[in-house]
Every structure is written in C-alpha cells, then in structure tokens.
Amino acid sequence: NDENIIYTISHQVMEELKTETMTYIQTLCSSNNIIYSKIHSQGVAINRNNALKHRVKGSICLLSDDDVIYFKGSFKQIIQKFKEDNNLEFLTFKIKTFSGKDYKNYKAHEFKHTLKSLSIIGIIDVAFKEEMIEKYNLRLDKWSGPESEYSIGEDFIFITDAIKKKANILYKPIDIVQHEDIGTSMVLRDDIIFGRGAMFARVFGKLSFIINIYFAIKNRKKYKSKYTFWEYNTLLFQGNRDYVRKIS
C-alpha cells in the first residue's frame, strides 16, 4: 500500500533553482508521504547521510538512486522478510539488469554475511531497520563515492562498518530492483582503482597492502588489457596512502 511508504528526497543544490523547479518542489512537499530536504553540497555520501537524518522512526529503510526501478511488490517482500525474522537487522537481495539478467553473481540460497561476502554489495541492494543507524552509529564515509574525493566505496564502507559491529546481515535470493549493467569503461579507470585503494585503507587498515595484492591477482583478467599487474597494484597502493594521509 503506497500510503505506508515514505519517500525522503535529499536534494543537493549548487545553484539557484528555476521557478518551475520550485513550483514542482512545492507540489511534492504538499504530499503527506514525502519528506523533502535541500542541502548546498555535493557528493553522494553527504547526500545520503542527509537523507538518513530525516528517516522515519521504526521504519524499514532503503537508500535508492534515481536510475533504478523497483519490481512490483518489492517493498511487501522486504517487509515480510523482516517480519519472519525479528533478529534480522540488514537484508541484502538481488538486482536485475534491465535486460533481465542478474546484476552480479548471486548465490541461489540465503546465508548470513561475513566481511568477505560483502565485497559485491552496493547500497541499492540493502534494506535495514531504521534504528540500526543509531545502534551501530553508521554514516556513509564523506570522502568516498561519486562527486567525492574518491570515486567509489561509500556503500561498501557503510555495510562493512555494520558487520564489524556484529550486525545481523542476511542475504535472501529475491529480485527487488532493476539497474542498468556496469560497462567495462566504468571499472577500468585510474580514479576508480585509486578510489578502491582508498576504500581498502578505510576498511582493512594496515592489512590493505595485502588486500591490494589479493584483489589485483584475483581480478587480473578484468584489467590486463589496459594495466599490468604492477600498474594496477601501484594505483591501489597510492589510494591506500592518500586515504591514510587524509585522516591522519
């Protein structure tokens, strides 16, 4: 039932809004199930943190994007999974591409997540109880994600922060949302690899150097047409070092 869904819109504005935009916003704000918040900033992590400030107490939350489509009945499925298991705090599920394929290599059975299994999780395939934000003091890393200092990592950092604090995170093989496929050009960019190194430093600390090597070996087939092993690993290491300098 749509009346049970609250839409929180965090609107990042860097310039003066046009009259027609202001009129549309006023129309949105007249709806009982829409919360609107305008902030003067950039960066996906900062925007999502702002949205989390306006979450509804006792709700089940999803952090969405403007380029995804939810399947009909998706929200009911998510709510039902939380009702079936009172101990469930975070739920991860499946994304499908618009062509109908699985967005990632998903397991066919449900399981409890570990730090290792969270490596393929993004923010749009996660639902969580609202109270978990304060229980585990969770925020998205302001340095990470699109339009931030580092191009990726805000979603992985968010969910790994939760599991480090012993949150109960389960995967269930249900199709919830659609997203376009990621092209190779998005993966094989210096800033993406550099940002991944920064993400490893944030999540794994002193172990990030080892994680770099493991990741570079495991994924060599994906980047060998553009980078040598040492070029790829060097970008990861530079990201490690840069992140450590930022926070020291």
PDB file of C-alpha atoms in Angstrom, residues 12-139:
ATOM      1  CA  GLN A  12      21.667  18.735  -3.478  1.00  0.00           C
ATOM      2  CA  VAL A  13      21.591  22.250  -4.880  1.00  0.00           C
ATOM      3  CA  MET A  14      24.680  24.151  -6.041  1.00  0.00           C
ATOM      4  CA  GLU A  15      22.904  26.937  -7.946  1.00  0.00           C
ATOM      5  CA  GLU A  16      19.699  28.953  -7.831  1.00  0.00           C
ATOM      6  CA  LEU A  17      16.632  26.906  -8.690  1.00  0.00           C
ATOM      7  CA  LYS A  18      14.375  27.808 -11.603  1.00  0.00           C
ATOM      8  CA  THR A  19      10.781  28.905 -10.955  1.00  0.00           C
ATOM      9  CA  GLU A  20       9.297  25.737 -12.461  1.00  0.00           C
ATOM     10  CA  THR A  21      11.570  23.615 -10.273  1.00  0.00           C
ATOM     11  CA  MET A  22      10.473  25.494  -7.155  1.00  0.00           C
ATOM     12  CA  THR A  23       6.827  25.004  -8.143  1.00  0.00           C
ATOM     13  CA  TYR A  24       7.369  21.271  -8.578  1.00  0.00           C
ATOM     14  CA  ILE A  25       9.090  21.048  -5.182  1.00  0.00           C
ATOM     15  CA  GLN A  26       6.159  22.825  -3.529  1.00  0.00           C
ATOM     16  CA  THR A  27       3.819  20.262  -5.095  1.00  0.00           C
ATOM     17  CA  LEU A  28       5.965  17.428  -3.742  1.00  0.00           C
ATOM     18  CA  CYS A  29       6.006  18.926  -0.254  1.00  0.00           C
ATOM     19  CA  SER A  30       2.203  19.010  -0.183  1.00  0.00           C
ATOM     20  CA  SER A  31       2.113  15.187  -0.149  1.00  0.00           C
ATOM     21  CA  ASN A  32       1.787  13.502   3.241  1.00  0.00           C
ATOM     22  CA  ASN A  33       4.221  10.725   2.331  1.00  0.00           C
ATOM     23  CA  ILE A  34       7.107  12.872   1.034  1.00  0.00           C
ATOM     24  CA  ILE A  35       9.879  14.423   3.138  1.00  0.00           C
ATOM     25  CA  TYR A  36      11.935  16.996   1.257  1.00  0.00           C
ATOM     26  CA  SER A  37      15.321  18.353   2.362  1.00  0.00           C
ATOM     27  CA  LYS A  38      17.544  20.723   0.392  1.00  0.00           C
ATOM     28  CA  ILE A  39      21.288  20.924   1.049  1.00  0.00           C
ATOM     29  CA  HIS A  40      24.038  23.010  -0.527  1.00  0.00           C
ATOM     30  CA  SER A  41      26.698  20.379  -1.103  1.00  0.00           C
ATOM     31  CA  GLN A  42      27.965  17.742  -3.481  1.00  0.00           C
ATOM     32  CA  GLY A  43      28.910  14.103  -3.022  1.00  0.00           C
ATOM     33  CA  VAL A  44      26.665  11.048  -2.881  1.00  0.00           C
ATOM     34  CA  ALA A  45      27.747  10.092   0.654  1.00  0.00           C
ATOM     35  CA  ILE A  46      26.924  13.534   2.066  1.00  0.00           C
ATOM     36  CA  ASN A  47      23.557  13.460   0.327  1.00  0.00           C
ATOM     37  CA  ARG A  48      22.645  10.050   1.687  1.00  0.00           C
ATOM     38  CA  ASN A  49      23.760  10.998   5.178  1.00  0.00           C
ATOM     39  CA  ASN A  50      21.398  13.945   4.973  1.00  0.00           C
ATOM     40  CA  ALA A  51      18.570  11.624   3.916  1.00  0.00           C
ATOM     41  CA  LEU A  52      19.318   9.393   6.922  1.00  0.00           C
ATOM     42  CA  LYS A  53      18.822  12.366   9.242  1.00  0.00           C
ATOM     43  CA  HIS A  54      15.212  12.515   8.059  1.00  0.00           C
ATOM     44  CA  ARG A  55      14.401   8.808   8.309  1.00  0.00           C
ATOM     45  CA  VAL A  56      11.103   7.765   9.869  1.00  0.00           C
ATOM     46  CA  LYS A  57      11.318   6.122  13.286  1.00  0.00           C
ATOM     47  CA  GLY A  58      10.590   2.395  13.297  1.00  0.00           C
ATOM     48  CA  SER A  59      10.660   2.077   9.510  1.00  0.00           C
ATOM     49  CA  ILE A  60      12.443  -0.246   7.106  1.00  0.00           C
ATOM     50  CA  CYS A  61      14.830   1.863   5.023  1.00  0.00           C
ATOM     51  CA  LEU A  62      16.273   1.651   1.534  1.00  0.00           C
ATOM     52  CA  LEU A  63      18.771   4.117   0.083  1.00  0.00           C
ATOM     53  CA  SER A  64      17.766   4.431  -3.543  1.00  0.00           C
ATOM     54  CA  ASP A  65      19.043   6.146  -6.689  1.00  0.00           C
ATOM     55  CA  ASP A  66      17.254   7.955  -9.494  1.00  0.00           C
ATOM     56  CA  ASP A  67      18.338   5.364 -12.076  1.00  0.00           C
ATOM     57  CA  VAL A  68      16.690   2.262 -10.593  1.00  0.00           C
ATOM     58  CA  ILE A  69      13.231   0.707 -10.868  1.00  0.00           C
ATOM     59  CA  TYR A  70      11.692  -1.490  -8.160  1.00  0.00           C
ATOM     60  CA  PHE A  71       9.682  -4.544  -9.126  1.00  0.00           C
ATOM     61  CA  LYS A  72       6.003  -4.501  -8.251  1.00  0.00           C
ATOM     62  CA  GLY A  73       5.517  -5.911  -4.750  1.00  0.00           C
ATOM     63  CA  SER A  74       9.202  -5.465  -3.829  1.00  0.00           C
ATOM     64  CA  PHE A  75       8.538  -3.469  -0.677  1.00  0.00           C
ATOM     65  CA  LYS A  76       5.993  -6.003   0.573  1.00  0.00           C
ATOM     66  CA  GLN A  77       8.558  -8.778   0.081  1.00  0.00           C
ATOM     67  CA  ILE A  78      11.153  -6.872   2.094  1.00  0.00           C
ATOM     68  CA  ILE A  79       8.742  -6.107   4.935  1.00  0.00           C
ATOM     69  CA  GLN A  80       7.668  -9.752   5.032  1.00  0.00           C
ATOM     70  CA  LYS A  81      11.289 -10.936   5.386  1.00  0.00           C
ATOM     71  CA  PHE A  82      11.799  -8.664   8.388  1.00  0.00           C
ATOM     72  CA  LYS A  83       8.534  -9.872   9.933  1.00  0.00           C
ATOM     73  CA  GLU A  84       9.605 -13.503   9.539  1.00  0.00           C
ATOM     74  CA  ASP A  85      12.878 -12.919  11.425  1.00  0.00           C
ATOM     75  CA  ASN A  86      12.829 -10.487  14.363  1.00  0.00           C
ATOM     76  CA  ASN A  87      16.627 -10.716  14.671  1.00  0.00           C
ATOM     77  CA  LEU A  88      17.192  -9.543  11.109  1.00  0.00           C
ATOM     78  CA  GLU A  89      18.800  -6.091  11.049  1.00  0.00           C
ATOM     79  CA  PHE A  90      20.041  -5.764   7.458  1.00  0.00           C
ATOM     80  CA  LEU A  91      18.762  -7.593   4.389  1.00  0.00           C
ATOM     81  CA  THR A  92      20.575  -7.822   1.060  1.00  0.00           C
ATOM     82  CA  PHE A  93      18.852  -9.024  -2.093  1.00  0.00           C
ATOM     83  CA  LYS A  94      19.220  -9.290  -5.867  1.00  0.00           C
ATOM     84  CA  ILE A  95      19.466  -6.611  -8.522  1.00  0.00           C
ATOM     85  CA  LYS A  96      18.474  -7.420 -12.087  1.00  0.00           C
ATOM     86  CA  THR A  97      19.633  -5.572 -15.188  1.00  0.00           C
ATOM     87  CA  PHE A  98      17.011  -4.018 -17.441  1.00  0.00           C
ATOM     88  CA  SER A  99      17.633  -6.876 -19.871  1.00  0.00           C
ATOM     89  CA  GLY A 100      16.580  -9.356 -17.172  1.00  0.00           C
ATOM     90  CA  LYS A 101      19.990 -10.742 -16.174  1.00  0.00           C
ATOM     91  CA  ASP A 102      21.414 -10.899 -12.662  1.00  0.00           C
ATOM     92  CA  TYR A 103      23.432  -7.753 -11.981  1.00  0.00           C
ATOM     93  CA  LYS A 104      26.068  -9.759 -10.051  1.00  0.00           C
ATOM     94  CA  ASN A 105      26.962 -13.389  -9.369  1.00  0.00           C
ATOM     95  CA  TYR A 106      24.410 -14.169  -6.683  1.00  0.00           C
ATOM     96  CA  LYS A 107      24.048 -17.297  -4.582  1.00  0.00           C
ATOM     97  CA  ALA A 108      20.902 -19.347  -5.049  1.00  0.00           C
ATOM     98  CA  HIS A 109      20.429 -19.820  -1.299  1.00  0.00           C
ATOM     99  CA  GLU A 110      20.180 -17.450   1.649  1.00  0.00           C
ATOM    100  CA  PHE A 111      23.106 -17.016   4.020  1.00  0.00           C
ATOM    101  CA  LYS A 112      24.486 -14.814   6.765  1.00  0.00           C
ATOM    102  CA  HIS A 113      27.020 -12.300   5.511  1.00  0.00           C
ATOM    103  CA  THR A 114      30.663 -12.130   6.532  1.00  0.00           C
ATOM    104  CA  LEU A 115      33.141  -9.381   5.713  1.00  0.00           C
ATOM    105  CA  LYS A 116      34.273 -11.379   2.676  1.00  0.00           C
ATOM    106  CA  SER A 117      30.796 -11.889   1.227  1.00  0.00           C
ATOM    107  CA  LEU A 118      30.017  -8.172   1.438  1.00  0.00           C
ATOM    108  CA  SER A 119      32.579  -7.400  -1.273  1.00  0.00           C
ATOM    109  CA  ILE A 120      29.939  -7.309  -4.029  1.00  0.00           C
ATOM    110  CA  ILE A 121      27.273  -5.402  -2.082  1.00  0.00           C
ATOM    111  CA  GLY A 122      26.140  -1.933  -3.150  1.00  0.00           C
ATOM    112  CA  ILE A 123      23.801   0.394  -1.323  1.00  0.00           C
ATOM    113  CA  ILE A 124      20.764  -0.218  -3.558  1.00  0.00           C
ATOM    114  CA  ASP A 125      20.655  -3.930  -2.704  1.00  0.00           C
ATOM    115  CA  VAL A 126      20.390  -3.346   1.050  1.00  0.00           C
ATOM    116  CA  ALA A 127      17.387  -2.773   3.324  1.00  0.00           C
ATOM    117  CA  PHE A 128      17.709  -2.161   7.053  1.00  0.00           C
ATOM    118  CA  LYS A 129      15.788  -1.330  10.193  1.00  0.00           C
ATOM    119  CA  GLU A 130      15.864   2.396  10.834  1.00  0.00           C
ATOM    120  CA  GLU A 131      17.102   2.017  14.411  1.00  0.00           C
ATOM    121  CA  MET A 132      20.303   0.312  13.232  1.00  0.00           C
ATOM    122  CA  ILE A 133      21.737   3.686  12.201  1.00  0.00           C
ATOM    123  CA  GLU A 134      21.978   4.857  15.801  1.00  0.00           C
ATOM    124  CA  LYS A 135      22.560   1.410  17.294  1.00  0.00           C
ATOM    125  CA  TYR A 136      25.763   0.996  15.278  1.00  0.00           C
ATOM    126  CA  ASN A 137      26.490   4.718  14.761  1.00  0.00           C
ATOM    127  CA  LEU A 138      26.525   4.318  10.972  1.00  0.00           C
ATOM    128  CA  ARG A 139      27.214   7.029   8.421  1.00  0.00           C
TER     129      ARG A 139
END
